[in-house]
Amino acid sequence: MKRRELLQTLACAPALAVPHLAAAVTPRTLTAAPATLAAAGQASLPVWAYDGQVPGPVLRYKRGAVLDLTLHNQLPDPSTIHWHGIRLPNAMDGVPGLTQAPVAPGERFPYRFALPDAGTYWYHPHWGTPEQVERGLAGALIVEDDVPPPVDLDLVWLLDDWRLDANGRIAENFYNFHDVAHAGRLGQRVTVNGKVDLVQALQSGQRIRLRLINAANARIFALSLEGLDAWLIARDGIPAATAVPWEGELLLGPGMRTDFIIDASKPGRHVLKDSYGRGERALATLEVSGKASGARPAPQPAQREPLPEPDLARALEQRMLLGGGAMSRDGWPQESTAEREARRQRQIQGAREASPVWTINGQAHMSHDREHAAHASEFRVPRGGSVRLTFENNTAWWHPMHLHGHHFRVLSRNGAALPERPWRDTVLMAPRDRVEVAFVAENPGYWLIHCHVLEHHAGGLGTMFEVQG
Ligand code: C2O
Ligand code: CU
Ligand code: CU
């Protein structure tokens, strides 16, 4: 049955339609609160958790369903939830001081919006983000395909790292100048779904979908898996045009996601490895039992409604020059002596606030708490207009650049066109990279563009734009 016929049938059959619609909107509460639990290799680690779990519960919905979720904030700090990668109304985007008031301790805030696109997304706070995400507040948001690629198991692995101090607790040195000005906060303990030694048992012959989410503050993963046939089928939730065999290392920056199809064709232990930076480390293991099974044909990525296609001939062109950071003289923010002194005093008194270190087009857009609304939009575009952004990384550091509320096509890197022009919501830039992206500005409101190394954003590496409705 075609979708329209199905909807008509349901419309004529209230007895059927009611449970169907009821299933589409199931209100729920999500509580953010301190907890002590086993995580990151520690038997009892004080964390901040959604519903007492680290990572937070996997939220699963059908495409087109309405997410109806009330955040109950039981943290000692204000918070919000940002729905990373979802095309949603601006008022639901979770940016404090810009799209909503921060949710004070003890208070609640209802999030309610339709989920237009299937895929692998995630949710996290957008207040005090470097601290709140590091303490454990992050979870997967899965929107199921209308017709998913057939698999035996659909796994969600949320990758993270943790910086523990000498007592085995989460180190409290959030926002320190070194992290902010260099590669961000890297932790020595790397986990998958909060565990250091995750093992997934599989039967030979099974085909699985593996959804990987990089929820680390700053760590880039260089992922490889040897011995099993695997294909990339989606980036940042959006299906690839064709399945791409997974060979060698795949870079996954903070905020980014990749969906793989993997065939458990050979028995034995197959280790997902990260080889970013120095050395190589095991992240998790697929343990296949049974007899070897034959190779299977490549899978097909899910089919879906196309995203709105940017009109490059008429697009607004906008340059985004990334500057500042350690080992560079260019692009450091201007701060008057009085401003610097006032900030130092606040920091000495314990304000959880970074120093301005990074700029976009010469401006530091600090992400801590209330400051978003204090900034001017970098550009304005009428609703439905196309935008072409050129990111130029004039720094010595990597930056996963993220756009709120929209998906963009990645057109080129360092002058070389990317034939598939993949859709993403976060694009990883190496030092000195130049990357062009394009998108249709769909939803009225104010939207952030920022580096997803959370310490970089805290140190000014962000901006925003306005879609005029
Ligand atoms: Cu995960 Cu402002 O983003
Ligand atoms: Cu986002
Ligand atoms: Cu960055």
Tab-separated table of N, CA and C in Angstrom, residues 153-308:
chain	number	residue	atom	x	y	z
A	153	LEU	N	19.960	-7.019	13.657
A	153	LEU	CA	20.152	-6.256	14.898
A	153	LEU	C	20.445	-4.812	14.534
A	154	ASP	N	19.896	-3.889	15.328
A	154	ASP	CA	20.143	-2.463	15.100
A	154	ASP	C	20.792	-1.927	16.375
A	155	LEU	N	22.100	-1.694	16.319
A	155	LEU	CA	22.864	-1.328	17.520
A	155	LEU	C	23.215	0.151	17.511
A	156	VAL	N	23.179	0.754	18.687
A	156	VAL	CA	23.570	2.154	18.850
A	156	VAL	C	24.765	2.193	19.792
A	157	TRP	N	25.877	2.703	19.294
A	157	TRP	CA	27.080	2.829	20.129
A	157	TRP	C	27.440	4.298	20.238
A	158	LEU	N	27.373	4.798	21.451
A	158	LEU	CA	27.712	6.190	21.698
A	158	LEU	C	29.151	6.252	22.229
A	159	LEU	N	30.013	6.875	21.464
A	159	LEU	CA	31.436	6.952	21.808
A	159	LEU	C	31.687	8.193	22.659
A	160	ASP	N	32.549	8.034	23.660
A	160	ASP	CA	32.812	9.165	24.541
A	160	ASP	C	34.196	8.978	25.151
A	161	ASP	N	34.714	10.025	25.745
A	161	ASP	CA	35.908	9.863	26.568
A	161	ASP	C	35.737	10.654	27.849
A	162	TRP	N	36.512	10.290	28.852
A	162	TRP	CA	36.353	10.829	30.195
A	162	TRP	C	37.721	11.213	30.732
A	163	ARG	N	37.827	12.392	31.295
A	163	ARG	CA	39.066	12.763	31.985
A	163	ARG	C	38.840	12.570	33.473
A	164	LEU	N	39.534	11.572	34.006
A	164	LEU	CA	39.402	11.264	35.434
A	164	LEU	C	40.610	11.811	36.177
A	165	ASP	N	40.382	12.242	37.403
A	165	ASP	CA	41.501	12.761	38.198
A	165	ASP	C	42.142	11.620	38.985
A	166	ALA	N	43.081	11.970	39.864
A	166	ALA	CA	43.843	10.950	40.587
A	166	ALA	C	42.950	10.101	41.485
A	167	ASN	N	41.758	10.629	41.856
A	167	ASN	CA	40.834	9.853	42.691
A	167	ASN	C	39.829	9.066	41.875
A	168	GLY	N	40.008	9.075	40.570
A	168	GLY	CA	39.084	8.335	39.724
A	168	GLY	C	37.748	9.026	39.544
A	169	ARG	N	37.703	10.324	39.812
A	169	ARG	CA	36.470	11.104	39.597
A	169	ARG	C	36.618	11.949	38.350
A	170	ILE	N	35.513	12.479	37.871
A	170	ILE	CA	35.584	13.360	36.710
A	170	ILE	C	36.372	14.617	37.094
A	171	ALA	N	37.447	14.870	36.379
A	171	ALA	CA	38.306	16.016	36.711
A	171	ALA	C	37.502	17.297	36.555
A	172	GLU	N	37.685	18.206	37.512
A	172	GLU	CA	36.837	19.409	37.558
A	172	GLU	C	37.423	20.592	36.785
A	173	ASN	N	38.498	20.360	36.067
A	173	ASN	CA	39.141	21.519	35.429
A	173	ASN	C	38.489	21.891	34.095
A	174	PHE	N	37.175	22.068	34.142
A	174	PHE	CA	36.451	22.477	32.942
A	174	PHE	C	36.898	23.872	32.529
A	175	TYR	N	36.858	24.149	31.255
A	175	TYR	CA	37.135	25.502	30.728
A	175	TYR	C	38.561	25.975	30.982
A	176	ASN	N	39.488	25.079	31.305
A	176	ASN	CA	40.840	25.599	31.538
A	176	ASN	C	41.433	26.105	30.230
A	177	PHE	N	42.292	27.090	30.360
A	177	PHE	CA	42.776	27.817	29.190
A	177	PHE	C	43.477	26.890	28.203
A	178	HIS	N	44.235	25.932	28.720
A	178	HIS	CA	44.968	25.055	27.806
A	178	HIS	C	44.015	24.270	26.909
A	179	ASP	N	43.001	23.642	27.503
A	179	ASP	CA	42.046	22.882	26.687
A	179	ASP	C	41.364	23.783	25.664
A	180	VAL	N	40.945	24.948	26.124
A	180	VAL	CA	40.174	25.841	25.245
A	180	VAL	C	41.015	26.280	24.052
A	181	ALA	N	42.288	26.568	24.286
A	181	ALA	CA	43.137	27.112	23.217
A	181	ALA	C	43.785	26.039	22.357
A	182	HIS	N	43.749	24.774	22.807
A	182	HIS	CA	44.372	23.694	22.037
A	182	HIS	C	43.290	22.775	21.474
A	183	ALA	N	43.407	21.479	21.722
A	183	ALA	CA	42.516	20.513	21.063
A	183	ALA	C	41.218	20.260	21.818
A	184	GLY	N	40.929	21.019	22.900
A	184	GLY	CA	39.741	20.745	23.692
A	184	GLY	C	40.048	19.736	24.780
A	185	ARG	N	39.002	19.355	25.517
A	185	ARG	CA	39.188	18.447	26.655
A	185	ARG	C	39.201	17.002	26.166
A	186	LEU	N	40.379	16.390	26.227
A	186	LEU	CA	40.513	14.981	25.884
A	186	LEU	C	40.579	14.194	27.185
A	187	GLY	N	39.937	13.044	27.212
A	187	GLY	CA	39.973	12.216	28.416
A	187	GLY	C	40.820	10.985	28.165
A	188	GLN	N	41.363	10.447	29.248
A	188	GLN	CA	42.225	9.265	29.081
A	188	GLN	C	41.415	7.978	28.981
A	189	ARG	N	40.123	8.031	29.365
A	189	ARG	CA	39.304	6.820	29.386
A	189	ARG	C	38.276	6.908	28.261
A	190	VAL	N	38.375	5.987	27.309
A	190	VAL	CA	37.471	6.015	26.160
A	190	VAL	C	36.405	4.939	26.343
A	191	THR	N	35.147	5.285	26.090
A	191	THR	CA	34.071	4.321	26.336
A	191	THR	C	33.113	4.219	25.155
A	192	VAL	N	32.435	3.087	25.104
A	192	VAL	CA	31.322	2.877	24.190
A	192	VAL	C	30.112	2.577	25.072
A	193	ASN	N	29.073	3.363	24.960
A	193	ASN	CA	27.897	3.249	25.838
A	193	ASN	C	28.303	3.236	27.312
A	194	GLY	N	29.302	4.038	27.651
A	194	GLY	CA	29.734	4.181	29.034
A	194	GLY	C	30.690	3.106	29.515
A	195	LYS	N	30.967	2.096	28.666
A	195	LYS	CA	31.790	0.947	29.098
A	195	LYS	C	33.155	0.960	28.416
A	196	VAL	N	34.154	0.493	29.133
A	196	VAL	CA	35.490	0.430	28.541
A	196	VAL	C	35.729	-0.878	27.785
A	197	ASP	N	34.862	-1.854	27.970
A	197	ASP	CA	35.158	-3.184	27.411
A	197	ASP	C	33.902	-3.811	26.803
A	198	LEU	N	33.162	-3.033	26.071
A	198	LEU	CA	31.902	-3.530	25.515
A	198	LEU	C	32.145	-4.692	24.546
A	199	VAL	N	31.411	-5.777	24.749
A	199	VAL	CA	31.481	-6.918	23.840
A	199	VAL	C	30.068	-7.222	23.364
A	200	GLN	N	29.885	-7.287	22.069
A	200	GLN	CA	28.582	-7.623	21.503
A	200	GLN	C	28.681	-9.004	20.868
A	201	ALA	N	27.875	-9.933	21.361
A	201	ALA	CA	27.870	-11.280	20.794
A	201	ALA	C	27.003	-11.309	19.544
A	202	LEU	N	27.498	-11.979	18.503
A	202	LEU	CA	26.747	-12.111	17.258
A	202	LEU	C	26.822	-13.561	16.796
A	203	GLN	N	25.818	-13.961	16.028
A	203	GLN	CA	25.833	-15.269	15.386
A	203	GLN	C	26.359	-15.099	13.982
A	204	SER	N	27.184	-16.032	13.563
A	204	SER	CA	27.672	-15.980	12.190
A	204	SER	C	26.488	-15.945	11.230
A	205	GLY	N	26.606	-15.127	10.201
A	205	GLY	CA	25.523	-15.003	9.224
A	205	GLY	C	24.620	-13.816	9.503
A	206	GLN	N	24.712	-13.242	10.689
A	206	GLN	CA	23.862	-12.076	10.982
A	206	GLN	C	24.379	-10.842	10.259
A	207	ARG	N	23.440	-10.001	9.882
A	207	ARG	CA	23.775	-8.684	9.331
A	207	ARG	C	23.278	-7.651	10.337
A	208	ILE	N	24.149	-6.739	10.727
A	208	ILE	CA	23.742	-5.749	11.731
A	208	ILE	C	23.865	-4.332	11.175
A	209	ARG	N	23.110	-3.445	11.777
A	209	ARG	CA	23.302	-2.013	11.554
A	209	ARG	C	23.958	-1.464	12.807
A	210	LEU	N	25.035	-0.746	12.629
A	210	LEU	CA	25.756	-0.174	13.768
A	210	LEU	C	25.732	1.342	13.617
A	211	ARG	N	25.102	1.994	14.583
A	211	ARG	CA	25.007	3.460	14.552
A	211	ARG	C	26.030	4.002	15.543
A	212	LEU	N	27.004	4.732	15.039
A	212	LEU	CA	28.039	5.300	15.895
A	212	LEU	C	27.803	6.798	16.053
A	213	ILE	N	27.891	7.251	17.298
A	213	ILE	CA	27.691	8.663	17.619
A	213	ILE	C	28.914	9.128	18.393
A	214	ASN	N	29.557	10.183	17.948
A	214	ASN	CA	30.678	10.730	18.722
A	214	ASN	C	30.162	11.815	19.662
A	215	ALA	N	30.023	11.449	20.933
A	215	ALA	CA	29.515	12.375	21.950
A	215	ALA	C	30.643	12.929	22.819
A	216	ALA	N	31.895	12.699	22.413
A	216	ALA	CA	33.017	13.236	23.195
A	216	ALA	C	33.069	14.753	23.050
A	217	ASN	N	33.582	15.421	24.093
A	217	ASN	CA	33.729	16.876	24.020
A	217	ASN	C	34.629	17.278	22.860
A	218	ALA	N	35.708	16.536	22.657
A	218	ALA	CA	36.750	17.026	21.752
A	218	ALA	C	37.446	15.932	20.959
A	219	ARG	N	37.290	14.689	21.356
A	219	ARG	CA	38.090	13.637	20.724
A	219	ARG	C	37.572	13.313	19.331
A	220	ILE	N	38.490	13.245	18.387
A	220	ILE	CA	38.181	12.752	17.049
A	220	ILE	C	38.559	11.276	17.045
A	221	PHE	N	37.687	10.439	16.505
A	221	PHE	CA	38.009	9.017	16.394
A	221	PHE	C	38.417	8.692	14.958
A	222	ALA	N	39.430	7.838	14.815
A	222	ALA	CA	39.820	7.302	13.502
A	222	ALA	C	39.509	5.813	13.570
A	223	LEU	N	38.369	5.434	13.005
A	223	LEU	CA	37.781	4.127	13.284
A	223	LEU	C	38.119	3.111	12.209
A	224	SER	N	38.450	1.918	12.660
A	224	SER	CA	38.639	0.827	11.715
A	224	SER	C	38.137	-0.468	12.344
A	225	LEU	N	37.757	-1.377	11.461
A	225	LEU	CA	37.257	-2.685	11.887
A	225	LEU	C	37.788	-3.682	10.870
A	226	GLU	N	38.578	-4.622	11.337
A	226	GLU	CA	39.146	-5.569	10.390
A	226	GLU	C	38.425	-6.901	10.438
A	227	GLY	N	38.412	-7.575	9.314
A	227	GLY	CA	37.966	-8.956	9.277
A	227	GLY	C	36.505	-9.161	8.939
A	228	LEU	N	35.695	-8.108	8.939
A	228	LEU	CA	34.283	-8.279	8.583
A	228	LEU	C	33.937	-7.333	7.438
A	229	ASP	N	33.000	-7.754	6.595
A	229	ASP	CA	32.544	-6.859	5.529
A	229	ASP	C	31.656	-5.783	6.131
A	230	ALA	N	31.949	-4.544	5.800
A	230	ALA	CA	31.185	-3.438	6.379
A	230	ALA	C	31.040	-2.324	5.350
A	231	TRP	N	29.907	-1.633	5.414
A	231	TRP	CA	29.620	-0.526	4.495
A	231	TRP	C	29.061	0.652	5.277
A	232	LEU	N	29.448	1.821	4.876
A	232	LEU	CA	28.842	3.030	5.415
A	232	LEU	C	27.540	3.270	4.651
A	233	ILE	N	26.450	3.498	5.374
A	233	ILE	CA	25.176	3.751	4.686
A	233	ILE	C	24.561	5.101	5.043
A	234	ALA	N	25.084	5.788	6.047
A	234	ALA	CA	24.526	7.108	6.393
A	234	ALA	C	25.572	7.935	7.120
A	235	ARG	N	25.502	9.247	6.893
A	235	ARG	CA	26.375	10.203	7.591
A	235	ARG	C	25.482	11.213	8.288
A	236	ASP	N	25.713	11.425	9.556
A	236	ASP	CA	24.909	12.373	10.339
A	236	ASP	C	23.412	12.113	10.133
A	237	GLY	N	23.052	10.854	10.042
A	237	GLY	CA	21.645	10.474	9.928
A	237	GLY	C	21.152	10.343	8.505
A	238	ILE	N	21.789	11.019	7.563
A	238	ILE	CA	21.255	11.065	6.199
A	238	ILE	C	21.838	9.920	5.373
A	239	PRO	N	20.957	9.142	4.694
A	239	PRO	CA	21.478	8.015	3.908
A	239	PRO	C	22.465	8.479	2.839
A	240	ALA	N	23.513	7.687	2.641
A	240	ALA	CA	24.448	7.913	1.542
A	240	ALA	C	23.750	7.537	0.237
A	241	ALA	N	24.247	8.069	-0.879
A	241	ALA	CA	23.633	7.744	-2.180
A	241	ALA	C	23.785	6.254	-2.464
A	242	THR	N	24.961	5.712	-2.182
A	242	THR	CA	25.174	4.266	-2.296
A	242	THR	C	26.012	3.837	-1.093
A	243	ALA	N	25.943	2.549	-0.795
A	243	ALA	CA	26.735	2.037	0.329
A	243	ALA	C	28.217	2.126	-0.026
A	244	VAL	N	29.028	2.606	0.924
A	244	VAL	CA	30.463	2.781	0.686
A	244	VAL	C	31.214	1.751	1.522
A	245	PRO	N	31.986	0.853	0.866
A	245	PRO	CA	32.721	-0.135	1.669
A	245	PRO	C	33.619	0.567	2.686
A	246	TRP	N	33.620	0.046	3.917
A	246	TRP	CA	34.438	0.637	4.990
A	246	TRP	C	35.812	-0.004	4.926
A	247	GLU	N	36.764	0.796	4.439
A	247	GLU	CA	38.150	0.327	4.351
A	247	GLU	C	39.016	1.356	5.036
A	248	GLY	N	39.987	0.907	5.785
A	248	GLY	CA	40.905	1.840	6.431
A	248	GLY	C	40.220	2.591	7.554
A	249	GLU	N	40.675	3.833	7.762
A	249	GLU	CA	40.210	4.600	8.910
A	249	GLU	C	39.151	5.607	8.511
A	250	LEU	N	38.109	5.657	9.303
A	250	LEU	CA	37.076	6.641	9.084
A	250	LEU	C	37.134	7.661	10.219
A	251	LEU	N	37.271	8.938	9.858
A	251	LEU	CA	37.355	9.979	10.886
A	251	LEU	C	35.961	10.396	11.307
A	252	LEU	N	35.742	10.396	12.612
A	252	LEU	CA	34.455	10.821	13.157
A	252	LEU	C	34.726	11.888	14.212
A	253	GLY	N	34.402	13.128	13.891
A	253	GLY	CA	34.644	14.239	14.811
A	253	GLY	C	33.510	14.360	15.808
A	254	PRO	N	33.707	15.140	16.876
A	254	PRO	CA	32.656	15.348	17.865
A	254	PRO	C	31.360	15.833	17.217
A	255	GLY	N	30.256	15.226	17.645
A	255	GLY	CA	28.945	15.589	17.115
A	255	GLY	C	28.531	14.763	15.922
A	256	MET	N	29.488	14.128	15.252
A	256	MET	CA	29.182	13.448	13.988
A	256	MET	C	28.702	12.019	14.234
A	257	ARG	N	27.960	11.492	13.265
A	257	ARG	CA	27.474	10.104	13.331
A	257	ARG	C	27.755	9.392	12.017
A	258	THR	N	27.872	8.066	12.111
A	258	THR	CA	27.965	7.222	10.928
A	258	THR	C	27.175	5.956	11.186
A	259	ASP	N	26.401	5.536	10.193
A	259	ASP	CA	25.726	4.237	10.275
A	259	ASP	C	26.444	3.266	9.350
A	260	PHE	N	26.712	2.088	9.882
A	260	PHE	CA	27.322	1.034	9.081
A	260	PHE	C	26.383	-0.162	9.010
A	261	ILE	N	26.508	-0.901	7.918
A	261	ILE	CA	25.975	-2.271	7.871
A	261	ILE	C	27.187	-3.188	7.938
A	262	ILE	N	27.125	-4.179	8.835
A	262	ILE	CA	28.255	-5.088	9.026
A	262	ILE	C	27.745	-6.519	8.947
A	263	ASP	N	28.454	-7.345	8.204
A	263	ASP	CA	28.108	-8.761	8.121
A	263	ASP	C	29.006	-9.571	9.032
A	264	ALA	N	28.379	-10.319	9.928
A	264	ALA	CA	29.137	-11.178	10.844
A	264	ALA	C	29.425	-12.486	10.125
A	265	SER	N	30.349	-12.414	9.174
A	265	SER	CA	30.560	-13.585	8.320
A	265	SER	C	31.675	-14.493	8.830
A	266	LYS	N	32.572	-13.939	9.656
A	266	LYS	CA	33.697	-14.771	10.127
A	266	LYS	C	33.652	-14.881	11.644
A	267	PRO	N	33.770	-16.111	12.154
A	267	PRO	CA	33.785	-16.257	13.606
A	267	PRO	C	35.048	-15.646	14.207
A	268	GLY	N	34.945	-15.280	15.466
A	268	GLY	CA	36.105	-14.723	16.172
A	268	GLY	C	35.791	-13.357	16.756
A	269	ARG	N	36.835	-12.771	17.331
A	269	ARG	CA	36.680	-11.447	17.962
A	269	ARG	C	37.142	-10.377	16.997
A	270	HIS	N	36.266	-9.467	16.674
A	270	HIS	CA	36.580	-8.390	15.730
A	270	HIS	C	36.493	-7.073	16.495
A	271	VAL	N	37.608	-6.363	16.504
A	271	VAL	CA	37.731	-5.210	17.398
A	271	VAL	C	37.563	-3.908	16.621
A	272	LEU	N	36.676	-3.069	17.110
A	272	LEU	CA	36.569	-1.701	16.588
A	272	LEU	C	37.702	-0.905	17.220
A	273	LYS	N	38.570	-0.366	16.349
A	273	LYS	CA	39.766	0.319	16.854
A	273	LYS	C	39.725	1.792	16.526
A	274	ASP	N	40.393	2.542	17.393
A	274	ASP	CA	40.600	3.967	17.149
A	274	ASP	C	42.102	4.191	17.051
A	275	SER	N	42.527	4.826	15.990
A	275	SER	CA	43.964	5.076	15.859
A	275	SER	C	44.258	6.560	15.708
A	276	TYR	N	43.370	7.390	16.251
A	276	TYR	CA	43.611	8.826	16.155
A	276	TYR	C	44.714	9.232	17.134
A	277	GLY	N	45.560	10.147	16.719
A	277	GLY	CA	46.632	10.600	17.602
A	277	GLY	C	47.669	9.518	17.756
A	278	ARG	N	48.199	9.386	18.955
A	278	ARG	CA	49.264	8.419	19.173
A	278	ARG	C	48.699	7.069	19.535
A	279	GLY	N	49.237	6.026	18.901
A	279	GLY	CA	48.885	4.666	19.285
A	279	GLY	C	47.519	4.264	18.778
A	280	GLU	N	47.134	3.087	19.165
A	280	GLU	CA	45.907	2.494	18.692
A	280	GLU	C	45.193	1.969	19.915
A	281	ARG	N	43.873	2.093	19.949
A	281	ARG	CA	43.177	1.536	21.104
A	281	ARG	C	41.926	0.793	20.675
A	282	ALA	N	41.576	-0.222	21.478
A	282	ALA	CA	40.378	-1.003	21.228
A	282	ALA	C	39.193	-0.259	21.829
A	283	LEU	N	38.113	-0.113	21.074
A	283	LEU	CA	36.919	0.559	21.600
A	283	LEU	C	35.881	-0.450	22.062
A	284	ALA	N	35.661	-1.467	21.245
A	284	ALA	CA	34.634	-2.467	21.559
A	284	ALA	C	34.849	-3.652	20.634
A	285	THR	N	34.188	-4.763	20.987
A	285	THR	CA	34.426	-6.006	20.256
A	285	THR	C	33.121	-6.608	19.754
A	286	LEU	N	33.155	-7.050	18.506
A	286	LEU	CA	32.070	-7.873	17.971
A	286	LEU	C	32.565	-9.313	18.025
A	287	GLU	N	31.884	-10.148	18.821
A	287	GLU	CA	32.329	-11.520	18.996
A	287	GLU	C	31.370	-12.447	18.252
A	288	VAL	N	31.872	-12.996	17.164
A	288	VAL	CA	31.016	-13.785	16.272
A	288	VAL	C	31.222	-15.261	16.553
A	289	SER	N	30.127	-15.971	16.822
A	289	SER	CA	30.234	-17.415	17.021
A	289	SER	C	29.565	-18.159	15.875
A	290	GLY	N	29.900	-19.417	15.720
A	290	GLY	CA	29.359	-20.224	14.629
A	290	GLY	C	30.401	-20.448	13.557
A	291	LYS	N	29.930	-20.980	12.423
A	291	LYS	CA	30.842	-21.279	11.310
A	291	LYS	C	30.867	-20.121	10.332
A	292	ALA	N	31.981	-20.009	9.622
A	292	ALA	CA	32.089	-18.930	8.633
A	292	ALA	C	30.927	-19.019	7.651
A	293	SER	N	30.396	-17.872	7.283
A	293	SER	CA	29.316	-17.857	6.295
A	293	SER	C	29.783	-17.064	5.087
A	294	GLY	N	29.138	-17.261	3.970
A	294	GLY	CA	29.605	-16.660	2.719
A	294	GLY	C	29.378	-15.159	2.665
A	295	ALA	N	30.105	-14.505	1.748
A	295	ALA	CA	29.933	-13.062	1.568
A	295	ALA	C	28.554	-12.782	0.997
A	296	ARG	N	27.979	-11.645	1.390
A	296	ARG	CA	26.646	-11.273	0.914
A	296	ARG	C	26.754	-10.017	0.062
A	297	PRO	N	25.766	-9.791	-0.782
A	297	PRO	CA	25.821	-8.585	-1.607
A	297	PRO	C	25.757	-7.325	-0.750
A	298	ALA	N	26.302	-6.230	-1.292
A	298	ALA	CA	26.305	-4.963	-0.560
A	298	ALA	C	24.877	-4.538	-0.263
A	299	PRO	N	24.642	-3.892	0.885
A	299	PRO	CA	23.295	-3.422	1.225
A	299	PRO	C	22.953	-2.151	0.455
A	300	GLN	N	21.703	-1.780	0.500
A	300	GLN	CA	21.258	-0.495	-0.054
A	300	GLN	C	20.958	0.451	1.101
A	301	PRO	N	21.455	1.680	1.027
A	301	PRO	CA	21.026	2.647	2.045
A	301	PRO	C	19.511	2.852	1.944
A	302	ALA	N	18.904	3.325	3.034
A	302	ALA	CA	17.453	3.536	3.032
A	302	ALA	C	17.071	4.579	1.979
A	303	GLN	N	15.881	4.435	1.422
A	303	GLN	CA	15.338	5.439	0.507
A	303	GLN	C	14.551	6.445	1.325
A	304	ARG	N	14.574	7.696	0.921
A	304	ARG	CA	13.782	8.666	1.668
A	304	ARG	C	13.491	9.866	0.789
A	305	GLU	N	12.579	10.687	1.284
A	305	GLU	CA	12.271	11.949	0.624
A	305	GLU	C	13.546	12.759	0.502
A	306	PRO	N	13.789	13.352	-0.673
A	306	PRO	CA	14.998	14.174	-0.753
A	306	PRO	C	14.893	15.414	0.138
A	307	LEU	N	16.012	15.852	0.637
A	307	LEU	CA	16.061	17.113	1.392
A	307	LEU	C	15.962	18.268	0.403
A	308	PRO	N	15.538	19.440	0.863
A	308	PRO	CA	15.464	20.579	-0.050
A	308	PRO	C	16.830	20.882	-0.680
